Coordinates of C-alpha atoms in Angstrom, one line a residue:
X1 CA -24.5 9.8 18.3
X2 CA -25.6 13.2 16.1
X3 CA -27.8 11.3 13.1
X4 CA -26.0 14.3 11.4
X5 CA -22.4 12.9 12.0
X6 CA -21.2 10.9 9.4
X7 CA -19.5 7.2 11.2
X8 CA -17.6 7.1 7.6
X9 CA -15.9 9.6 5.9
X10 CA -14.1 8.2 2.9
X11 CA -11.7 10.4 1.0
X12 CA -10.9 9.9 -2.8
X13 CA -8.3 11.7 -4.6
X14 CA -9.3 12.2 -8.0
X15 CA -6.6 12.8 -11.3
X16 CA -8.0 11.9 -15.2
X17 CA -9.7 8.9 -14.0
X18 CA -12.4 8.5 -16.3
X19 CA -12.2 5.8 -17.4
X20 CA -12.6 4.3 -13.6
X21 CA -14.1 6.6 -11.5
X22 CA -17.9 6.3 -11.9
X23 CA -17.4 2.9 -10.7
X24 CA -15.2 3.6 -7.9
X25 CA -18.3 6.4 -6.4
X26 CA -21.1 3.5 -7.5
X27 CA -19.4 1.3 -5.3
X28 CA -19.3 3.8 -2.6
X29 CA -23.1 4.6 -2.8
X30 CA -24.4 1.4 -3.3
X31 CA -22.8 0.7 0.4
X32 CA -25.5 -1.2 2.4
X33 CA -24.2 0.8 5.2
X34 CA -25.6 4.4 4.7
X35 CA -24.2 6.5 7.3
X36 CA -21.3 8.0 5.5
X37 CA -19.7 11.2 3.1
X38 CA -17.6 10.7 -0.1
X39 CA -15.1 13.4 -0.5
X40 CA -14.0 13.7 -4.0
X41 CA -10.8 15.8 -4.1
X42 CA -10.3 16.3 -8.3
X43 CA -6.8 17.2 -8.0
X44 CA -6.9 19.4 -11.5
X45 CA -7.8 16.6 -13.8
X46 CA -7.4 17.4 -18.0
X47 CA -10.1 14.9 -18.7
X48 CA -13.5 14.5 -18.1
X49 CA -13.7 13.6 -14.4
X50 CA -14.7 16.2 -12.7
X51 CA -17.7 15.9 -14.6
X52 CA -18.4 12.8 -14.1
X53 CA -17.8 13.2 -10.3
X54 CA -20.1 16.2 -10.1
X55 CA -23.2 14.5 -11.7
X56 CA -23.2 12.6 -7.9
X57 CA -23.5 15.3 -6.2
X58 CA -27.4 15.3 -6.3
X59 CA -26.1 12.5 -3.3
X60 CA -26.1 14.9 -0.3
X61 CA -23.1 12.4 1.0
X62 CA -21.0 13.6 -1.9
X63 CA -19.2 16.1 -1.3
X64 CA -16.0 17.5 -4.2
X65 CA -13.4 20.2 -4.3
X66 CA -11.7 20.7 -7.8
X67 CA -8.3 22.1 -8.0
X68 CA -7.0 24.0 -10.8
X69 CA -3.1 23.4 -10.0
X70 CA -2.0 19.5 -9.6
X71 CA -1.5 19.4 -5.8
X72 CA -0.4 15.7 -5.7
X73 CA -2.3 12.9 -4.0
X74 CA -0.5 14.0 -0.2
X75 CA -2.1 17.2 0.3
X76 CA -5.3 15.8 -1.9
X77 CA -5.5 13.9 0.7
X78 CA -4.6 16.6 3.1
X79 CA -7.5 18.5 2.6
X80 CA -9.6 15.5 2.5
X81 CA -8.9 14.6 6.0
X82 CA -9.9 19.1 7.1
X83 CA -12.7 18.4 5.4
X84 CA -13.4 15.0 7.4
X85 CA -16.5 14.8 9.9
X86 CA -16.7 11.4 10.2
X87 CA -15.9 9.3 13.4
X88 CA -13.7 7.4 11.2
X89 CA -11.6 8.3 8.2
X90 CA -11.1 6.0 5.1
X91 CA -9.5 6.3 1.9
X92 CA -10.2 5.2 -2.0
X93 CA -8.2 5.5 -5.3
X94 CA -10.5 6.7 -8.2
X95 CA -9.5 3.5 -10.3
X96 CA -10.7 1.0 -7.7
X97 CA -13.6 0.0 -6.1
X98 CA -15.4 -1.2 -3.1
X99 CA -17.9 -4.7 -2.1
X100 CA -21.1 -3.3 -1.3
X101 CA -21.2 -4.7 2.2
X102 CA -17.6 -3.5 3.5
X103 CA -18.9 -0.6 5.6
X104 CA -21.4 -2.5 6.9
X105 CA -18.4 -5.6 7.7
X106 CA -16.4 -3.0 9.7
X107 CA -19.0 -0.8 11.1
X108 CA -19.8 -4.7 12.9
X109 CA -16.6 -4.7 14.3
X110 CA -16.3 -0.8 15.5
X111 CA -19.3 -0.8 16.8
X112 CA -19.5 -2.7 20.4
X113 CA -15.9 -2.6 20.7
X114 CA -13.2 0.4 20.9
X115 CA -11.0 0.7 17.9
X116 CA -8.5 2.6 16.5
X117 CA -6.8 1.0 13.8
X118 CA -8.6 -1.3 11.6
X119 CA -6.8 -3.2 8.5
X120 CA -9.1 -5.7 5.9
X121 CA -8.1 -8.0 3.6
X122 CA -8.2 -7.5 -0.3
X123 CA -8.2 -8.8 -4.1
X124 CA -5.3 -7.1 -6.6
X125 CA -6.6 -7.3 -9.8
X126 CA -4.5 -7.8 -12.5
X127 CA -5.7 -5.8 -16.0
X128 CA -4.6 -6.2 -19.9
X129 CA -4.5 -4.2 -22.5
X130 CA -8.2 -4.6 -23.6
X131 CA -9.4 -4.1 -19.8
X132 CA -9.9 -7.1 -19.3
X133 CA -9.0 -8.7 -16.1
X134 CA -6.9 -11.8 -16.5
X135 CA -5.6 -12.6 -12.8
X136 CA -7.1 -12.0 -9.2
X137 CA -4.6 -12.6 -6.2
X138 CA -5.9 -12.3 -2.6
X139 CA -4.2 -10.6 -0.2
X140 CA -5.9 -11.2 3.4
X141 CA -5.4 -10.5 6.8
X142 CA -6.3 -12.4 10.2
X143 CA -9.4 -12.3 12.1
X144 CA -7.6 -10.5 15.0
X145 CA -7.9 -7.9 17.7
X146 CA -4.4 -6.7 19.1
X147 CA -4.1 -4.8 22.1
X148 CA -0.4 -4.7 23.2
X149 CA 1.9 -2.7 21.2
X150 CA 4.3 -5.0 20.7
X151 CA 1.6 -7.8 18.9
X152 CA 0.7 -4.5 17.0
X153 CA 4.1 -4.3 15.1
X154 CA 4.7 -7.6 14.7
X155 CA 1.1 -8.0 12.8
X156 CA 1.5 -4.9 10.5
X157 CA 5.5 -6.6 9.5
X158 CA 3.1 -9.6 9.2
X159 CA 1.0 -8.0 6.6
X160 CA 4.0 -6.3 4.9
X161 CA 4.4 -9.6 3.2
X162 CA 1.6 -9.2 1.2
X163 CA 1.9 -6.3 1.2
X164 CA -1.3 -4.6 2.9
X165 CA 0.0 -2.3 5.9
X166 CA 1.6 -0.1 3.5
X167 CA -1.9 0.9 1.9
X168 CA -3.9 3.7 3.4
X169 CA -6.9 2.3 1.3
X170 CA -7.6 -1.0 3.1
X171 CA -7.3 0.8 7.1
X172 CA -10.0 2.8 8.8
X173 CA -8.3 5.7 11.2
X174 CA -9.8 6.9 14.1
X175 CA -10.6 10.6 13.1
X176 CA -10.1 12.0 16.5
X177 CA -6.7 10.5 16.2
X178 CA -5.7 12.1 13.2
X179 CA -6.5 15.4 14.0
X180 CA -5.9 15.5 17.7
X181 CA -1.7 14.6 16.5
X182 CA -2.0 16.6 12.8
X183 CA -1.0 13.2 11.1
X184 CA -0.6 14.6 7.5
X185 CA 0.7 13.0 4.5
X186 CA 4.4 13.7 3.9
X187 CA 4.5 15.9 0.3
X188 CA 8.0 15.5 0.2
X189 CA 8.1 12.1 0.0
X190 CA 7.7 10.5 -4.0
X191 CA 6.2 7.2 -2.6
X192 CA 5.7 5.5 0.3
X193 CA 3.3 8.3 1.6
X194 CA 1.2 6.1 3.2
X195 CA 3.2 4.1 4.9
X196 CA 4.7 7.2 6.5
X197 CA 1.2 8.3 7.2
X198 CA 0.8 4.6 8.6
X199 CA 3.7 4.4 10.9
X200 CA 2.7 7.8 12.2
X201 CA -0.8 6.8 13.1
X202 CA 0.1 3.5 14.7
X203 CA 2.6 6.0 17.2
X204 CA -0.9 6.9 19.1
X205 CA -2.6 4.1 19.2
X206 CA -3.5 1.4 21.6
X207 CA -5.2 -1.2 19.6
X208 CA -5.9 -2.7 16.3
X209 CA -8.3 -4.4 14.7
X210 CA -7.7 -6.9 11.5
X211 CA -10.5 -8.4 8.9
X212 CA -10.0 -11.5 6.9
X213 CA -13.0 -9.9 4.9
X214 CA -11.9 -8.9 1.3
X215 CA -13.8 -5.6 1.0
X216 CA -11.3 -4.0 -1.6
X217 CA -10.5 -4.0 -5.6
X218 CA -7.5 -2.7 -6.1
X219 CA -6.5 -2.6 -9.8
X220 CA -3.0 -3.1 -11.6
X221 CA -3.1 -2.2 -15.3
X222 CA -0.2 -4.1 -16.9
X223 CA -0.3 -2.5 -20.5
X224 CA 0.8 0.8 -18.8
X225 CA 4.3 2.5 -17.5
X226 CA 2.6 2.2 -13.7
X227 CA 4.8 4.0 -10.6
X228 CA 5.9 0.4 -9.7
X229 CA 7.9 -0.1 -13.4
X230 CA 8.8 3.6 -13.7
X231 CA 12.0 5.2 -12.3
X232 CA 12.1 6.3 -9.7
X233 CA 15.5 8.8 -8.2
X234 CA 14.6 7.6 -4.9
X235 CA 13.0 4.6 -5.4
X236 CA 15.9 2.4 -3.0
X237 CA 16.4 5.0 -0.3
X238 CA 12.8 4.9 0.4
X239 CA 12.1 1.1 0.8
X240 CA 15.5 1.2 2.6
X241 CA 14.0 3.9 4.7
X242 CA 10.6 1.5 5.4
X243 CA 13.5 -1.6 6.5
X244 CA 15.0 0.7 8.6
X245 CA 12.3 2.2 10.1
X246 CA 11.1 -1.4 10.9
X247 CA 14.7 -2.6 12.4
X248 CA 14.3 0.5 14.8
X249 CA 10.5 -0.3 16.3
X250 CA 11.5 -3.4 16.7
X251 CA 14.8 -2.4 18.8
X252 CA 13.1 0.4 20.9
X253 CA 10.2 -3.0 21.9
X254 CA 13.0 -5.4 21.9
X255 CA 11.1 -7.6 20.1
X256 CA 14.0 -8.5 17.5
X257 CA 13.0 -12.0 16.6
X258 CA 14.1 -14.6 13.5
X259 CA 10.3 -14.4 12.2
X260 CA 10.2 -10.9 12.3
X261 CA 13.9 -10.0 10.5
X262 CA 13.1 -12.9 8.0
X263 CA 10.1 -10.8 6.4
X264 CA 12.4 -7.9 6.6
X265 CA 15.1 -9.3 4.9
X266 CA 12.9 -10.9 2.2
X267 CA 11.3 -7.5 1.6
X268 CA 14.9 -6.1 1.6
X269 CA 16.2 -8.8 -0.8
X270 CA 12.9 -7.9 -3.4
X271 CA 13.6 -4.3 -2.9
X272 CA 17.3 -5.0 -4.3
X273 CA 16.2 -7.1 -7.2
X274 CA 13.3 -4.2 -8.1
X275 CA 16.0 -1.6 -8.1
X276 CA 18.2 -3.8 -9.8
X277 CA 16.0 -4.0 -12.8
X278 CA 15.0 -0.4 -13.0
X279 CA 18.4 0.2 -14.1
X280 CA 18.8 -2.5 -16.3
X281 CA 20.0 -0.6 -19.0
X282 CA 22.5 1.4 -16.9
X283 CA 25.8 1.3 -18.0
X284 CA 27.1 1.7 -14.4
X285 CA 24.6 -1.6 -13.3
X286 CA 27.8 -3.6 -11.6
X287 CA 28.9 -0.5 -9.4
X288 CA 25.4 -0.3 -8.5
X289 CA 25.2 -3.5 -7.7
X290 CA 28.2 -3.4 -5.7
X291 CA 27.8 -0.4 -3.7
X292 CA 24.4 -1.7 -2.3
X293 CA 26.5 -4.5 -1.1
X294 CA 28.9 -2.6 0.8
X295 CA 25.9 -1.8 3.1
X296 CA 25.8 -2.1 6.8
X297 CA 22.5 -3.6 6.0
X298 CA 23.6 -5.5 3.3
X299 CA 26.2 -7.0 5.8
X300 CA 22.9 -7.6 7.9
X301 CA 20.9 -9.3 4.9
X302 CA 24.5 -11.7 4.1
X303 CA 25.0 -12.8 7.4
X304 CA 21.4 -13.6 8.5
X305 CA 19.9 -17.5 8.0
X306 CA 16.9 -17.8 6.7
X307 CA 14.8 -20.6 7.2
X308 CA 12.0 -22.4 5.2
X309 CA 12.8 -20.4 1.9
X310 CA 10.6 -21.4 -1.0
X311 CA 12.5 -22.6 -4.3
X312 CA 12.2 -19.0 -5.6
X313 CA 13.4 -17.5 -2.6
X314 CA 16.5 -19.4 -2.6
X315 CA 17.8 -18.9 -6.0
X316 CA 17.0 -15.4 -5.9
X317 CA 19.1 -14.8 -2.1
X318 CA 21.9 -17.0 -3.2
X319 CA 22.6 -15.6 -6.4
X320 CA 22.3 -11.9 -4.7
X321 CA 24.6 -13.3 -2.0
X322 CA 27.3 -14.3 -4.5
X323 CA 30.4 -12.5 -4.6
X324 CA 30.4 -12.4 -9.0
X325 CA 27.9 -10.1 -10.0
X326 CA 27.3 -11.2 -13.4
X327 CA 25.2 -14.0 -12.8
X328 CA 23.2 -12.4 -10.7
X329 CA 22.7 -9.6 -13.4
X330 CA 22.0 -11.9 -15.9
X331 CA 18.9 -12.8 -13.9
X332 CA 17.2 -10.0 -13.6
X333 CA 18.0 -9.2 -17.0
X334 CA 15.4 -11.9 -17.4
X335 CA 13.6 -11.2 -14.9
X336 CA 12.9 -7.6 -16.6
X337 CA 12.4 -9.9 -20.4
X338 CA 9.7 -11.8 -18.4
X339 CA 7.8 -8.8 -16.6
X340 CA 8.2 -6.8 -20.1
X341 CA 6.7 -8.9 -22.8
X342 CA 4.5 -11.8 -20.2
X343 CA 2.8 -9.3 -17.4
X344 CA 0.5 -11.3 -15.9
X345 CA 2.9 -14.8 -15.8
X346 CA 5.0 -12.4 -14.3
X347 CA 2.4 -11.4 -11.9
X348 CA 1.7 -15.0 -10.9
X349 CA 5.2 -15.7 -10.1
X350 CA 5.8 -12.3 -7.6

């Protein structure tokens, strides 16, 4: 291989991130693995880091673009991936970081072996108001190598549990891949860009690769209005879109089994309650509530038996399975009290 060819290129949207960022590039540089490039994309930031960013650019491996009109993470990304030489294509947010020995993990596993999906394990990280990190859950994958595309999509509904396939920041892509089928991120889309990217990579590949390593920090601030407690217009129709998107891969492999559609349907039922208490306050809550339920996939979700539920699983299906809204209401209206003013209980408990 060309010395001059980065194995790694890791792409890092970047948007008034100061407070973060410098420890997301550290992490980055202090790989043990050197063989990589860092592309910055500064995606017209109003605070200082673009200068911070710049300042590591006496790194030959760094390489930034600044844009003076917002572009959004997608085409950030976008133009990440043009400017891409590496063999393999990786992604960072600006307010995480990385271990120090995570390229050198998976440049173990790529190297004696063809690969063109890889997925690693991870820690979320849960933040206060003062910074300060008060809980860690792991998220983790397998030590597995899949080979059949049928194992392929039962292990990424597998991860979706946790969730990790739905991350662009824990896989390394197969550049070649990318750019031989101009897999973009969608620009449209409000969320759930990268697991659109996701399902179109997986589309051309033949194998996967999955790390129980945890090689990634990814950081939830709990003081702050993050996309997950915002509201979002489409916020349903989207995760909707990722069940049914699911239901149909599994119909064209005719792999349909009870494992399989009892993630899905635990995903669905989460998605429901999520949506549920983003419009709380919605004077129209009960016809909300009710037109959900008069779903074809709703039907789907009532009908199905699930098996092995936890405690929390159970109250929160049957009470979304009962005919009288109210009660059900009533509970995420607590639900909402309890993520509101006790974040991180709340956090333990998901």
């Amino acid at each position: 291989m060309n010395s001059k060819v980065p194995f790694f290129s890791i792409i890092m949207p970047v948007y008034n991130a100061e407070k973060y960022v410098e420890k997301a590039i550290r992490s980055v540089l202090d790989q043990t693995f050197a063989n990589f490039e860092l592309i910055i994309i500064d995606d017209s930031s109003k605070d200082n880091s673009y200068n911070i960013c710049k300042k590591f650019t006496i790194d030959k491996r760094v390489v930034i673009k600044k844009f003076f009109q917002n572009i959004g993470v997608a085409d950030a990304r976008n133009y990440g991936i043009n400017l891409a030489r590496g063999v393999y294509i990786t992604f960072l947010d600006a307010d995480d970081y990385l271990e120090n020995n995570l390229l050198n993990m998976v440049f173990d596993e790529l190297k004696n072996r063809n690969v063109d999906y890889l997925k690693y394990s991870a820690f979320e990280e849960y933040f206060d108001s003062a910074n300060k990190l008060r809980y860690t859950r792991v998220c983790f994958c397998n030590d597995a190598y899949y080979h059949d595309k049928k194992e392929i999509l039962l292990e990424i509904i597998n991860l979706e549990k946790y969730p990790l396939f739905g991350y662009v920041w824990n896989g390394y892509y197969f550049s070649h891949i990318i750019k031989k089928n101009n897999i973009k991120f969608n620009n449209k889309l409000s969320m759930n860009e990268d697991f659109d990217f996701n399902i179109q990579y997986i589309k051309h590949i033949n194998n996967m690769k999955s790390m129980s390593f945890r090689g990634y920090h990814y950081r939830k601030q709990t003081n702050e209005l993050s996309l997950s407690s915002k509201k979002q217009k489409d916020y349903f129709k989207l995760h909707v879109m990722k069940i049914n998107t699911y239901l149909k891969l599994l119909k064209k492999f005719d792999i349909i089994n009870p494992n399989s559609m009892q993630i899905l349907f635990l995903l669905y039922n989460r998605y429901i309650y999520s949506e549920i208490e983003r419009n709380i306050t919605n004077k129209n809550i009960k016809d909300l509530v009710k037109d959900i339920k008069k779903t074809k996939l709703f039907a789907e979700f009532y009908q199905f038996q699930f098996n092995k539920l936890s405690l929390k699983q159970k109250i929160m299906i049957n009470l979304l399975k009962q005919k009288e809204v109210n009660l059900f209401i009533s509970f995420v209206k607590f639900i909402s009290f309890v993520k509101l003013k006790f974040p991180i209980f709340f956090a333990r408990l998901k």
